[in-house]
mmCIF file of C-alpha atoms and ligand atoms in Angstrom:
data_model
loop_
_atom_site.group_PDB
_atom_site.id
_atom_site.type_symbol
_atom_site.label_atom_id
_atom_site.label_comp_id
_atom_site.label_asym_id
_atom_site.label_seq_id
_atom_site.Cartn_x
_atom_site.Cartn_y
_atom_site.Cartn_z
ATOM 1 C CA UNK I 1 40.616 25.593 -1.536
ATOM 2 C CA UNK I 2 42.131 27.385 -4.493
ATOM 3 C CA UNK I 3 39.861 26.159 -7.229
ATOM 4 C CA UNK I 4 38.524 29.615 -7.927
ATOM 5 C CA UNK I 5 41.524 31.536 -6.768
ATOM 6 C CA UNK I 6 42.842 34.283 -8.979
ATOM 7 C CA UNK I 7 45.860 36.076 -7.648
ATOM 8 C CA UNK I 8 45.432 39.102 -9.859
ATOM 9 C CA UNK I 9 41.927 39.817 -8.647
ATOM 10 C CA UNK I 10 41.864 38.346 -5.203
ATOM 11 C CA UNK I 11 44.507 40.329 -3.395
ATOM 12 C CA UNK I 12 42.864 42.626 -0.910
ATOM 13 C CA UNK I 13 45.802 44.049 1.002
ATOM 14 C CA UNK I 14 49.482 43.491 1.165
ATOM 15 C CA UNK I 15 51.579 44.650 4.058
ATOM 16 C CA UNK I 16 55.058 44.335 5.452
ATOM 17 C CA UNK I 17 54.994 42.292 8.653
ATOM 18 C CA UNK I 18 56.463 44.036 11.683
ATOM 19 C CA UNK I 19 59.396 42.220 13.186
ATOM 20 C CA UNK I 20 57.568 41.448 16.425
ATOM 21 C CA UNK I 21 54.705 39.886 14.494
ATOM 22 C CA UNK I 22 57.205 38.140 12.273
ATOM 23 C CA UNK I 23 58.766 36.493 15.318
ATOM 24 C CA UNK I 24 55.324 35.410 16.356
ATOM 25 C CA UNK I 25 54.519 33.839 13.019
ATOM 26 C CA UNK I 26 57.897 32.161 12.976
ATOM 27 C CA UNK I 27 57.366 30.494 16.327
ATOM 28 C CA UNK I 28 53.845 29.455 15.339
ATOM 29 C CA UNK I 29 55.205 27.809 12.207
ATOM 30 C CA UNK I 30 57.922 26.090 14.210
ATOM 31 C CA UNK I 31 55.350 24.815 16.695
ATOM 32 C CA UNK I 32 53.517 23.293 13.814
ATOM 33 C CA UNK I 33 56.510 21.824 12.028
ATOM 34 C CA UNK I 34 59.261 21.040 14.488
ATOM 35 C CA UNK I 35 61.385 19.435 11.804
ATOM 36 C CA UNK I 36 61.622 22.836 10.170
ATOM 37 C CA UNK I 37 63.797 24.053 13.028
ATOM 38 C CA UNK I 38 67.104 23.256 11.316
ATOM 39 C CA UNK I 39 66.254 25.136 8.154
ATOM 40 C CA UNK I 40 64.030 27.944 9.403
ATOM 41 C CA UNK I 41 66.782 30.533 9.049
ATOM 42 C CA UNK I 42 66.985 29.706 5.395
ATOM 43 C CA UNK I 43 63.234 29.550 4.878
ATOM 44 C CA UNK I 44 62.443 32.716 6.803
ATOM 45 C CA UNK I 45 65.726 34.586 7.155
ATOM 46 C CA UNK I 46 65.576 36.698 10.275
ATOM 47 C CA UNK I 47 66.179 39.928 8.467
ATOM 48 C CA UNK I 48 64.085 39.257 5.405
ATOM 49 C CA UNK I 49 61.043 41.344 4.654
ATOM 50 C CA UNK I 50 58.064 39.139 5.210
ATOM 51 C CA UNK I 51 54.842 40.254 3.577
ATOM 52 C CA UNK I 52 51.349 39.280 4.560
ATOM 53 C CA UNK I 53 49.097 39.223 1.523
ATOM 54 C CA UNK I 54 45.446 39.110 2.426
ATOM 55 C CA UNK I 55 43.189 37.706 -0.237
ATOM 56 C CA UNK I 56 39.467 37.273 -0.599
ATOM 57 C CA UNK I 57 37.797 34.232 0.948
ATOM 58 C CA UNK I 58 39.959 34.759 4.055
ATOM 59 C CA UNK I 59 43.077 33.360 2.513
ATOM 60 C CA UNK I 60 46.359 34.795 3.761
ATOM 61 C CA UNK I 61 49.668 34.316 2.023
ATOM 62 C CA UNK I 62 53.099 34.814 3.537
ATOM 63 C CA UNK I 63 55.682 35.905 1.019
ATOM 64 C CA UNK I 64 59.412 36.618 1.058
ATOM 65 C CA UNK I 65 61.105 38.013 -2.052
ATOM 66 C CA UNK I 66 57.877 37.649 -4.006
ATOM 67 C CA UNK I 67 57.789 33.951 -3.294
ATOM 68 C CA UNK I 68 54.754 32.513 -1.568
ATOM 69 C CA UNK I 69 55.995 30.354 1.289
ATOM 70 C CA UNK I 70 52.963 29.648 3.447
ATOM 71 C CA UNK I 71 49.246 30.188 3.319
ATOM 72 C CA UNK I 72 46.449 29.941 5.837
ATOM 73 C CA UNK I 73 42.683 30.110 5.986
ATOM 74 C CA UNK I 74 41.355 32.616 8.567
ATOM 75 C CA UNK I 75 44.015 32.428 11.266
ATOM 76 C CA UNK I 76 44.293 28.676 11.213
ATOM 77 C CA UNK I 77 47.224 26.401 10.500
ATOM 78 C CA UNK I 78 50.019 27.482 8.206
ATOM 79 C CA UNK I 79 50.267 25.371 5.081
ATOM 80 C CA UNK I 80 53.521 25.301 3.111
ATOM 81 C CA UNK I 81 53.200 25.877 -0.617
ATOM 82 C CA UNK I 82 54.253 23.051 -2.905
ATOM 83 C CA UNK I 83 57.291 24.971 -4.110
ATOM 84 C CA UNK I 84 58.469 25.319 -0.527
ATOM 85 C CA UNK I 85 57.767 21.664 0.138
ATOM 86 C CA UNK I 86 59.766 20.721 -2.946
ATOM 87 C CA UNK I 87 62.749 22.528 -1.475
ATOM 88 C CA UNK I 88 62.437 20.998 1.988
ATOM 89 C CA UNK I 89 60.671 17.690 1.431
ATOM 90 C CA UNK I 90 61.727 16.232 4.759
ATOM 91 C CA UNK I 91 60.684 19.150 6.916
ATOM 92 C CA UNK I 92 57.003 18.228 6.792
ATOM 93 C CA UNK I 93 55.002 15.079 7.533
ATOM 94 C CA UNK I 94 54.353 13.017 4.435
ATOM 95 C CA UNK I 95 52.187 10.319 2.983
ATOM 96 C CA UNK I 96 52.488 8.506 -0.320
ATOM 97 C CA UNK I 97 49.700 7.513 -2.678
ATOM 98 C CA UNK I 98 49.769 4.810 -5.310
ATOM 99 C CA UNK I 99 50.304 5.596 -8.956
ATOM 100 C CA UNK I 100 46.635 5.345 -9.832
ATOM 101 C CA UNK I 101 45.719 8.243 -7.571
ATOM 102 C CA UNK I 102 48.021 10.786 -9.219
ATOM 103 C CA UNK I 103 45.714 11.728 -12.033
ATOM 104 C CA UNK I 104 42.738 12.248 -9.755
ATOM 105 C CA UNK I 105 44.722 14.345 -7.324
ATOM 106 C CA UNK I 106 45.984 16.532 -10.142
ATOM 107 C CA UNK I 107 42.413 17.260 -11.104
ATOM 108 C CA UNK I 108 41.652 18.344 -7.555
ATOM 109 C CA UNK I 109 40.054 15.253 -6.050
ATOM 110 C CA UNK I 110 40.410 14.431 -2.362
ATOM 111 C CA UNK I 111 42.429 11.381 -1.513
ATOM 112 C CA UNK I 112 40.448 8.283 -0.647
ATOM 113 C CA UNK I 113 41.766 5.854 1.939
ATOM 114 C CA UNK I 114 42.373 2.970 -0.500
ATOM 115 C CA UNK I 115 44.761 5.216 -2.429
ATOM 116 C CA UNK I 116 46.790 5.502 0.781
ATOM 117 C CA UNK I 117 46.746 1.873 1.834
ATOM 118 C CA UNK I 118 47.263 -0.011 -1.436
ATOM 119 C CA UNK I 119 50.510 -1.563 -2.537
ATOM 120 C CA UNK I 120 52.247 1.468 -3.991
ATOM 121 C CA UNK I 121 51.156 3.708 -1.138
ATOM 122 C CA UNK I 122 52.997 4.422 2.066
ATOM 123 C CA UNK I 123 52.318 5.957 5.445
ATOM 124 C CA UNK I 124 55.467 5.688 7.495
ATOM 125 C CA UNK I 125 54.564 8.052 10.304
ATOM 126 C CA UNK I 126 51.679 7.778 12.735
ATOM 127 C CA UNK I 127 49.795 11.024 12.320
ATOM 128 C CA UNK I 128 46.632 12.275 14.008
ATOM 129 C CA UNK I 129 43.666 13.699 12.136
ATOM 130 C CA UNK I 130 43.985 17.302 10.944
ATOM 131 C CA UNK I 131 47.685 17.053 10.175
ATOM 132 C CA UNK I 132 49.035 18.930 7.211
ATOM 133 C CA UNK I 133 50.909 16.504 4.997
ATOM 134 C CA UNK I 134 52.934 16.569 1.841
ATOM 135 C CA UNK I 135 51.400 14.121 -0.607
ATOM 136 C CA UNK I 136 53.991 12.121 -2.527
ATOM 137 C CA UNK I 137 53.364 9.466 -5.135
ATOM 138 C CA UNK I 138 54.607 6.026 -6.025
ATOM 139 C CA UNK I 139 57.599 6.267 -8.352
ATOM 140 C CA UNK I 140 57.835 10.064 -8.149
ATOM 141 C CA UNK I 141 60.475 12.101 -6.421
ATOM 142 C CA UNK I 142 58.523 15.262 -5.730
ATOM 143 C CA UNK I 143 55.293 15.902 -3.903
ATOM 144 C CA UNK I 144 52.211 16.603 -5.953
ATOM 145 C CA UNK I 145 49.866 18.020 -3.327
ATOM 146 C CA UNK I 146 49.496 19.459 0.135
ATOM 147 C CA UNK I 147 46.741 17.803 2.105
ATOM 148 C CA UNK I 148 45.020 17.718 5.455
ATOM 149 C CA UNK I 149 44.354 14.359 7.067
ATOM 150 C CA UNK I 150 40.658 13.833 7.743
ATOM 151 C CA UNK I 151 41.329 10.932 10.076
ATOM 152 C CA UNK I 152 44.392 9.548 11.793
ATOM 153 C CA UNK I 153 46.702 7.374 9.763
ATOM 154 C CA UNK I 154 45.642 4.478 11.946
ATOM 155 C CA UNK I 155 41.992 5.028 11.070
ATOM 156 C CA UNK I 156 42.884 5.370 7.420
ATOM 157 C CA UNK I 157 44.423 1.907 7.577
ATOM 158 C CA UNK I 158 41.619 0.354 9.616
ATOM 159 C CA UNK I 159 38.529 1.978 8.147
ATOM 160 C CA UNK I 160 39.983 2.121 4.616
ATOM 161 C CA UNK I 161 37.113 3.958 2.970
ATOM 162 C CA UNK I 162 35.959 7.547 2.429
ATOM 163 C CA UNK I 163 38.216 10.539 2.293
ATOM 164 C CA UNK I 164 41.541 10.050 4.056
ATOM 165 C CA UNK I 165 43.276 13.269 3.117
ATOM 166 C CA UNK I 166 41.665 16.442 1.908
ATOM 167 C CA UNK I 167 43.341 17.901 -1.156
ATOM 168 C CA UNK I 168 44.193 21.489 -0.262
ATOM 169 C CA UNK I 169 46.743 22.557 -2.853
ATOM 170 C CA UNK I 170 48.015 20.555 -5.835
ATOM 171 C CA UNK I 171 50.315 20.928 -8.839
ATOM 172 C CA UNK I 172 48.886 23.257 -11.438
ATOM 173 C CA UNK I 173 46.032 24.576 -9.326
ATOM 174 C CA UNK I 174 45.541 28.349 -9.373
ATOM 175 C CA UNK I 175 47.817 28.848 -6.371
ATOM 176 C CA UNK I 176 50.588 26.943 -8.126
ATOM 177 C CA UNK I 177 50.224 29.220 -11.113
ATOM 178 C CA UNK I 178 50.182 32.366 -9.020
ATOM 179 C CA UNK I 179 53.126 34.589 -8.802
ATOM 180 C CA UNK I 180 53.201 37.633 -6.653
ATOM 181 C CA UNK I 181 54.802 40.648 -8.171
ATOM 182 C CA UNK I 182 55.437 44.020 -6.776
ATOM 183 C CA UNK B 1 63.374 52.258 4.688
ATOM 184 C CA UNK B 2 67.118 52.489 5.122
ATOM 185 C CA UNK B 3 67.022 49.617 7.534
ATOM 186 C CA UNK B 4 65.352 47.508 4.934
ATOM 187 C CA UNK B 5 67.982 48.368 2.371
ATOM 188 C CA UNK B 6 70.726 47.096 4.584
ATOM 189 C CA UNK B 7 68.909 43.875 5.212
ATOM 190 C CA UNK B 8 68.149 43.030 1.598
ATOM 191 C CA UNK B 9 71.372 41.209 0.691
ATOM 192 C CA UNK B 10 70.943 37.534 1.323
ATOM 193 C CA UNK B 11 72.997 36.364 4.309
ATOM 194 C CA UNK B 12 76.195 34.662 3.334
ATOM 195 C CA UNK B 13 74.984 31.113 3.618
ATOM 196 C CA UNK B 14 77.253 29.424 1.157
ATOM 197 C CA UNK B 15 75.739 25.974 1.324
ATOM 198 C CA UNK B 16 72.021 25.944 0.937
ATOM 199 C CA UNK B 17 70.073 23.098 2.417
ATOM 200 C CA UNK B 18 67.232 23.599 0.020
ATOM 201 C CA UNK B 19 66.765 20.961 -2.607
ATOM 202 C CA UNK B 20 67.206 22.279 -6.127
ATOM 203 C CA UNK B 21 64.144 21.421 -8.130
ATOM 204 C CA UNK B 22 63.947 21.696 -11.884
ATOM 205 C CA UNK B 23 60.586 22.777 -13.219
ATOM 206 C CA UNK B 24 59.403 22.163 -16.736
ATOM 207 C CA UNK B 25 59.729 25.233 -18.924
ATOM 208 C CA UNK B 26 56.574 24.323 -20.796
ATOM 209 C CA UNK B 27 54.017 23.259 -18.212
ATOM 210 C CA UNK B 28 55.797 24.468 -15.006
ATOM 211 C CA UNK B 29 55.502 21.126 -13.174
ATOM 212 C CA UNK B 30 58.401 18.954 -12.066
ATOM 213 C CA UNK B 31 59.212 17.079 -15.297
ATOM 214 C CA UNK B 32 58.204 13.739 -13.814
ATOM 215 C CA UNK B 33 54.602 15.023 -13.838
ATOM 216 C CA UNK B 34 54.640 16.278 -17.432
ATOM 217 C CA UNK B 35 52.998 13.067 -18.551
ATOM 218 C CA UNK B 36 49.799 14.125 -16.809
ATOM 219 C CA UNK B 37 49.469 17.348 -18.746
ATOM 220 C CA UNK B 38 48.347 17.896 -22.303
ATOM 221 C CA UNK B 39 51.713 19.105 -23.574
ATOM 222 C CA UNK B 40 53.854 16.023 -23.087
ATOM 223 C CA UNK B 41 55.521 16.231 -26.485
ATOM 224 C CA UNK B 42 56.505 19.856 -26.038
ATOM 225 C CA UNK B 43 57.641 19.098 -22.515
ATOM 226 C CA UNK B 44 59.830 16.275 -23.727
ATOM 227 C CA UNK B 45 61.418 18.462 -26.371
ATOM 228 C CA UNK B 46 62.165 21.123 -23.813
ATOM 229 C CA UNK B 47 63.636 18.664 -21.358
ATOM 230 C CA UNK B 48 65.804 16.955 -23.944
ATOM 231 C CA UNK B 49 67.263 20.294 -24.874
ATOM 232 C CA UNK B 50 67.724 21.780 -21.412
ATOM 233 C CA UNK B 51 68.349 18.822 -19.115
ATOM 234 C CA UNK B 52 69.296 15.851 -21.189
ATOM 235 C CA UNK B 53 70.402 13.803 -18.181
ATOM 236 C CA UNK B 54 67.002 14.152 -16.591
ATOM 237 C CA UNK B 55 65.399 13.393 -19.911
ATOM 238 C CA UNK B 56 67.337 10.159 -20.194
ATOM 239 C CA UNK B 57 66.308 9.260 -16.693
ATOM 240 C CA UNK B 58 62.648 9.868 -17.239
ATOM 241 C CA UNK B 59 62.166 8.692 -20.781
ATOM 242 C CA UNK B 60 64.860 6.086 -21.244
ATOM 243 C CA UNK B 61 63.999 3.129 -23.417
ATOM 244 C CA UNK B 62 63.167 0.785 -20.566
ATOM 245 C CA UNK B 63 60.932 3.316 -18.898
ATOM 246 C CA UNK B 64 59.276 4.029 -22.153
ATOM 247 C CA UNK B 65 58.549 0.425 -22.778
ATOM 248 C CA UNK B 66 56.989 -0.129 -19.419
ATOM 249 C CA UNK B 67 55.044 3.078 -19.853
ATOM 250 C CA UNK B 68 53.793 1.837 -23.173
ATOM 251 C CA UNK B 69 52.550 -1.313 -21.564
ATOM 252 C CA UNK B 70 50.924 0.655 -18.804
ATOM 253 C CA UNK B 71 49.406 2.991 -21.303
ATOM 254 C CA UNK B 72 47.925 0.299 -23.456
ATOM 255 C CA UNK B 73 46.542 -1.331 -20.343
ATOM 256 C CA UNK B 74 45.112 1.904 -19.100
ATOM 257 C CA UNK B 75 43.836 3.011 -22.441
ATOM 258 C CA UNK B 76 41.298 0.247 -22.828
ATOM 259 C CA UNK B 77 38.891 1.139 -20.074
ATOM 260 C CA UNK B 78 39.274 4.884 -20.598
ATOM 261 C CA UNK B 79 36.325 6.212 -22.505
ATOM 262 C CA UNK B 80 36.558 7.953 -25.832
ATOM 263 C CA UNK B 81 35.114 11.165 -24.524
ATOM 264 C CA UNK B 82 38.070 11.748 -22.284
ATOM 265 C CA UNK B 83 40.519 10.946 -25.048
ATOM 266 C CA UNK B 84 38.789 13.372 -27.330
ATOM 267 C CA UNK B 85 38.845 16.065 -24.710
ATOM 268 C CA UNK B 86 42.532 15.576 -24.204
ATOM 269 C CA UNK B 87 43.231 15.624 -27.905
ATOM 270 C CA UNK B 88 41.229 18.811 -28.235
ATOM 271 C CA UNK B 89 43.146 20.426 -25.432
ATOM 272 C CA UNK B 90 46.442 19.371 -26.934
ATOM 273 C CA UNK B 91 45.390 20.736 -30.298
ATOM 274 C CA UNK B 92 44.454 24.031 -28.718
ATOM 275 C CA UNK B 93 47.798 24.337 -26.997
ATOM 276 C CA UNK B 94 49.499 23.362 -30.225
ATOM 277 C CA UNK B 95 47.649 26.104 -32.085
ATOM 278 C CA UNK B 96 48.617 28.647 -29.494
ATOM 279 C CA UNK B 97 52.225 27.550 -29.734
ATOM 280 C CA UNK B 98 52.190 27.899 -33.490
ATOM 281 C CA UNK B 99 50.651 31.305 -33.232
ATOM 282 C CA UNK B 100 53.425 32.227 -30.872
ATOM 283 C CA UNK B 101 56.048 30.862 -33.213
ATOM 284 C CA UNK B 102 54.606 32.816 -36.099
ATOM 285 C CA UNK B 103 54.303 36.123 -34.306
ATOM 286 C CA UNK B 104 57.067 38.625 -34.359
ATOM 287 C CA UNK B 105 58.397 41.181 -31.983
ATOM 288 C CA UNK B 106 59.489 44.263 -33.832
ATOM 289 C CA UNK B 107 61.932 46.728 -32.359
ATOM 290 C CA UNK B 108 61.992 49.924 -34.329
ATOM 291 C CA UNK B 109 64.341 52.807 -33.885
ATOM 292 C CA UNK B 110 62.671 55.989 -34.929
ATOM 293 C CA UNK B 111 64.768 59.089 -35.352
ATOM 294 C CA UNK B 112 63.095 62.102 -33.879
ATOM 295 C CA UNK B 113 65.682 64.622 -34.937
ATOM 296 C CA UNK B 114 69.396 64.551 -35.578
ATOM 297 C CA UNK B 115 70.470 63.297 -32.214
ATOM 298 C CA UNK B 116 67.393 61.977 -30.535
ATOM 299 C CA UNK B 117 65.426 58.880 -31.234
ATOM 300 C CA UNK B 118 62.805 56.687 -29.663
ATOM 301 C CA UNK B 119 62.596 52.925 -29.633
ATOM 302 C CA UNK B 120 59.343 51.299 -30.380
ATOM 303 C CA UNK B 121 58.515 47.681 -29.476
ATOM 304 C CA UNK B 122 55.436 45.895 -30.659
ATOM 305 C CA UNK B 123 54.312 42.308 -30.517
ATOM 306 C CA UNK B 124 55.354 41.531 -26.970
ATOM 307 C CA UNK B 125 51.782 40.708 -26.035
ATOM 308 C CA UNK B 126 51.864 37.742 -28.413
ATOM 309 C CA UNK B 127 54.135 36.050 -25.924
ATOM 310 C CA UNK B 128 51.864 36.619 -22.950
ATOM 311 C CA UNK B 129 54.024 39.391 -21.639
ATOM 312 C CA UNK B 130 52.356 41.982 -19.488
ATOM 313 C CA UNK B 131 53.048 45.204 -21.361
ATOM 314 C CA UNK B 132 52.714 47.524 -18.403
ATOM 315 C CA UNK B 133 55.161 45.524 -16.364
ATOM 316 C CA UNK B 134 57.503 45.185 -19.311
ATOM 317 C CA UNK B 135 57.433 48.945 -19.906
ATOM 318 C CA UNK B 136 58.220 49.526 -16.277
ATOM 319 C CA UNK B 137 61.112 47.087 -16.318
ATOM 320 C CA UNK B 138 62.535 48.718 -19.460
ATOM 321 C CA UNK B 139 62.311 52.091 -17.779
ATOM 322 C CA UNK B 140 64.307 50.928 -14.797
ATOM 323 C CA UNK B 141 66.728 48.837 -16.848
ATOM 324 C CA UNK B 142 67.627 51.606 -19.278
ATOM 325 C CA UNK B 143 66.943 54.544 -16.975
ATOM 326 C CA UNK B 144 64.661 56.276 -19.398
ATOM 327 C CA UNK B 145 61.028 56.975 -20.063
ATOM 328 C CA UNK B 146 59.017 54.026 -21.242
ATOM 329 C CA UNK B 147 55.283 53.710 -21.668
ATOM 330 C CA UNK B 148 52.516 51.695 -23.245
ATOM 331 C CA UNK B 149 50.715 53.490 -26.062
ATOM 332 C CA UNK B 150 48.140 52.545 -28.637
ATOM 333 C CA UNK B 151 49.376 52.767 -32.193
ATOM 334 C CA UNK B 152 47.238 53.770 -35.132
ATOM 335 C CA UNK B 153 46.142 50.183 -35.734
ATOM 336 C CA UNK B 154 44.731 50.075 -32.248
ATOM 337 C CA UNK B 155 47.374 47.692 -30.936
ATOM 338 C CA UNK B 156 49.316 48.347 -27.790
ATOM 339 C CA UNK B 157 53.002 48.907 -28.062
ATOM 340 C CA UNK B 158 55.792 50.194 -25.887
ATOM 341 C CA UNK B 159 57.644 53.393 -26.651
ATOM 342 C CA UNK B 160 60.998 53.929 -24.997
ATOM 343 C CA UNK B 161 62.754 57.274 -25.049
ATOM 344 C CA UNK B 162 66.234 57.030 -26.501
ATOM 345 C CA UNK B 163 67.967 54.497 -28.706
ATOM 346 C CA UNK B 164 68.162 51.268 -26.754
ATOM 347 C CA UNK B 165 67.339 48.878 -29.572
ATOM 348 C CA UNK B 166 70.471 46.716 -29.340
ATOM 349 C CA UNK B 167 70.381 46.444 -25.585
ATOM 350 C CA UNK B 168 66.693 45.833 -25.699
ATOM 351 C CA UNK B 169 67.179 42.953 -28.103
ATOM 352 C CA UNK B 170 69.474 41.237 -25.623
ATOM 353 C CA UNK B 171 67.323 42.161 -22.671
ATOM 354 C CA UNK B 172 64.203 40.624 -24.186
ATOM 355 C CA UNK B 173 66.033 37.388 -24.932
ATOM 356 C CA UNK B 174 67.399 37.317 -21.423
ATOM 357 C CA UNK B 175 64.157 38.136 -19.646
ATOM 358 C CA UNK B 176 61.755 35.957 -21.589
ATOM 359 C CA UNK B 177 63.539 32.788 -22.637
ATOM 360 C CA UNK B 178 60.347 31.644 -24.356
ATOM 361 C CA UNK B 179 60.868 34.176 -27.095
ATOM 362 C CA UNK B 180 62.834 32.641 -29.968
ATOM 363 C CA UNK B 181 65.643 34.846 -31.194
ATOM 364 C CA UNK B 182 64.480 34.547 -34.769
ATOM 365 C CA UNK B 183 61.208 36.166 -33.909
ATOM 366 C CA UNK B 184 62.714 39.464 -32.917
ATOM 367 C CA UNK B 185 63.189 41.928 -35.683
ATOM 368 C CA UNK B 186 65.267 45.057 -35.560
ATOM 369 C CA UNK B 187 64.146 47.837 -37.850
ATOM 370 C CA UNK B 188 65.519 51.276 -38.373
ATOM 371 C CA UNK B 189 63.179 53.954 -39.479
ATOM 372 C CA UNK B 190 64.751 57.143 -40.724
ATOM 373 C CA UNK B 191 62.817 60.256 -41.182
ATOM 374 C CA UNK B 192 62.585 61.109 -44.845
ATOM 375 C CA UNK B 193 65.298 63.531 -45.749
ATOM 376 C CA UNK B 194 64.263 67.090 -46.052
HETATM 377 ZN ZN1 LIG N 1 56.100 19.804 -18.746
#
């Protein structure tokens, strides 16, 4: 999603979100990630100034204090950024890939089912298709990507071929390297 | 606006739930992923210096040994082309680093008349610092005029109104930890006596 992203050139508009809209976004995010409930006041403090940064290719970023917290495509699901996920690793659904998949993911490849079902991999939760997941790796503490399941975890286990999780945002991609400055 | 000002201070949450994550000062990834980049040696150096406990965890002898075994196992099927590409990339980064190490930032105090002087900074761009933003931050830090100008060699430099050279020296070190202290030079330029 961010392969050609360039924060310096791609920002179209940037606006302070009105508090009513902010409440709206907040409840949408909570609907999506109910485990975020306990920490939402820290993630999106009620009185913080939330900015909506609209970029080309219909990418929207939500920022607080110049930190990108969430992004979305059109007005679809809100994805957490990896830095946010690193801070709250348990607030989002997760999957784990085996060690061999790390290198491919870091070069932007989607995650194939075998990488999610082999020995070092783990899928502890039953998740439906189109779930946003943090992608962790065998032997690593921190997540290395944010993905979107292309099939349910059950299908990933049973079918065990083709793309299981789409790679949306990964360490060192252009979004990772972006920093928003005023 | 005023409402926003009141709200800016962070609420007094003393215990944060957020996990503290250390990011590599060289490649920006969590250090456990440094091995996948092209700057592993630099990353290791940085980590050993800044977070030795984490360094020991990641690169302790036992880990290293098993990594070696893994590496030698992995290395065989990997084709030469990829190795070459990686080596090239590493060499490029190395060159850039050396260039950085060799380049200097010069802070010059230039006397304009008896009591007034300007401070001139050049070489910041060698450290990938955005000059416009830097000039702006100097202006707000020292409450004075600060702007980017082209000097007679055609290079950009920052001119700050007033003598702030000592403070600036500290401020640069503070703001951009990448800049080695030895690379900053303080110069005083006096107008030739009449
Ligand atoms: Zn590193």
